[in-house]
Short mmCIF file of C-alpha atoms in Angstrom, two decimals:
data_model
loop_
_atom_site.label_atom_id
_atom_site.label_comp_id
_atom_site.label_asym_id
_atom_site.label_seq_id
_atom_site.Cartn_x
_atom_site.Cartn_y
_atom_site.Cartn_z
CA MET S 1 -3.95 2.10 -12.29
CA PRO S 2 -2.79 -1.35 -10.81
CA ILE S 3 -4.24 -3.00 -8.06
CA ALA S 4 -2.43 -5.60 -5.57
CA LYS S 5 -4.14 -8.12 -3.75
CA LEU S 6 -2.61 -10.47 -1.00
CA THR S 7 -4.61 -13.66 0.29
CA ILE S 8 -3.14 -15.03 3.63
CA GLU S 9 -4.42 -18.32 4.83
CA LEU S 10 -4.13 -18.64 8.87
CA GLU S 11 -4.52 -21.48 11.37
CA ILE S 12 -4.93 -20.62 15.00
CA PRO S 13 -4.38 -23.53 16.95
CA HIS S 14 -5.04 -21.86 20.35
CA ALA S 15 -8.56 -20.84 19.35
CA GLN S 16 -11.19 -22.59 21.30
CA SER S 17 -14.22 -20.25 20.35
CA LEU S 18 -15.25 -18.04 17.70
CA LYS S 19 -14.45 -15.13 20.01
CA ASP S 20 -10.87 -16.19 20.12
CA ARG S 21 -10.72 -16.39 16.50
CA ARG S 22 -12.20 -12.95 16.05
CA ARG S 23 -9.89 -11.44 18.56
CA VAL S 24 -6.88 -12.89 16.75
CA LEU S 25 -8.11 -11.40 13.57
CA ARG S 26 -9.29 -8.06 14.70
CA SER S 27 -5.81 -7.58 16.13
CA MET S 28 -4.02 -8.53 12.85
CA LYS S 29 -6.31 -6.35 11.04
CA ASP S 30 -5.95 -3.28 13.04
CA LYS S 31 -2.10 -3.43 13.08
CA LEU S 32 -1.94 -3.74 9.14
CA ARG S 33 -4.44 -0.78 8.62
CA HIS S 34 -2.33 1.31 11.15
CA SER S 35 0.67 0.51 9.42
CA PHE S 36 0.08 0.52 6.01
CA ASN S 37 -2.78 2.21 3.74
CA LEU S 38 -4.71 -0.66 2.69
CA SER S 39 -7.91 -2.58 2.84
CA VAL S 40 -8.39 -5.86 4.98
CA ALA S 41 -11.05 -8.10 5.12
CA GLU S 42 -12.21 -11.84 6.07
CA LEU S 43 -12.94 -13.95 3.16
CA ASP S 44 -14.49 -16.85 4.70
CA GLU S 45 -17.37 -17.62 6.57
CA GLY S 46 -16.04 -18.16 10.08
CA VAL S 47 -17.52 -21.29 10.50
CA VAL S 48 -14.33 -22.95 11.52
CA TRP S 49 -12.97 -21.30 14.74
CA ASN S 50 -9.04 -22.43 14.11
CA ARG S 51 -8.88 -21.44 10.42
CA ALA S 52 -9.02 -18.11 8.61
CA THR S 53 -8.55 -16.20 5.30
CA LEU S 54 -7.72 -12.51 5.20
CA GLY S 55 -7.83 -10.61 1.78
CA ILE S 56 -5.45 -7.51 1.44
CA ALA S 57 -5.86 -4.99 -1.24
CA ALA S 58 -3.67 -1.85 -2.35
CA ILE S 59 -3.86 0.36 -5.15
CA SER S 60 -1.19 2.75 -6.62
CA SER S 61 0.02 4.08 -9.88
CA SER S 62 3.04 1.93 -9.77
CA ALA S 63 3.20 -1.74 -10.24
CA ASN S 64 6.88 -1.75 -8.75
CA TYR S 65 5.60 0.01 -5.64
CA LEU S 66 2.79 -2.29 -5.20
CA THR S 67 5.15 -5.45 -5.51
CA GLY S 68 7.51 -4.00 -2.67
CA GLN S 69 4.47 -2.99 -0.68
CA MET S 70 2.98 -6.59 -0.98
CA HIS S 71 6.38 -7.83 0.10
CA LEU S 72 6.56 -5.52 3.18
CA ILE S 73 3.01 -6.25 4.15
CA ASP S 74 3.74 -10.27 3.85
CA GLN S 75 6.63 -9.71 6.38
CA ALA S 76 4.29 -7.70 8.63
CA VAL S 77 1.82 -10.51 8.51
CA HIS S 78 4.30 -13.10 9.51
CA ARG S 79 5.68 -10.88 12.46
CA ILE S 80 1.95 -10.21 13.58
CA ALA S 81 1.35 -13.80 13.29
CA ALA S 82 4.36 -15.26 15.10
CA ALA S 83 3.68 -12.86 18.10
CA SER S 84 0.04 -14.16 18.47
CA SER S 85 1.02 -17.75 18.03
CA THR S 86 -0.56 -18.06 14.78
CA GLU S 87 0.46 -20.14 11.90
CA ILE S 88 0.37 -18.74 8.18
CA VAL S 89 -0.71 -21.75 5.99
CA ASP S 90 -0.38 -19.96 2.67
CA SER S 91 0.02 -16.23 1.19
CA TYR S 92 0.03 -15.43 -2.26
CA ALA S 93 0.00 -12.16 -3.83
CA GLU S 94 -1.12 -11.03 -7.40
CA ILE S 95 -0.97 -7.62 -9.22
CA LEU S 96 -3.71 -6.89 -11.47
CA PRO S 97 -2.59 -4.60 -14.07
CA GLU S 98 -4.35 -1.70 -15.59
#
């Protein structure tokens, strides 16, 4: 069963505190969980207020489905980031075979 993972590196230029950073990330994670059936987690320690890394994972019986799903998720992340004035520094997806 293939597993897809998507890593998103974000810059939050307007974050002035850890609270600002958490608000942006919580909103993004909630919207992604609500829209897609996936797992989302923060991958960094959160010591820098204006940068964050999110890890997204999904599983399916079809690698082709996961490829399309990761593309849709990446587009959704870009839309959510633009709406919250957050910049995506880097994003990369990987499909782990069975």
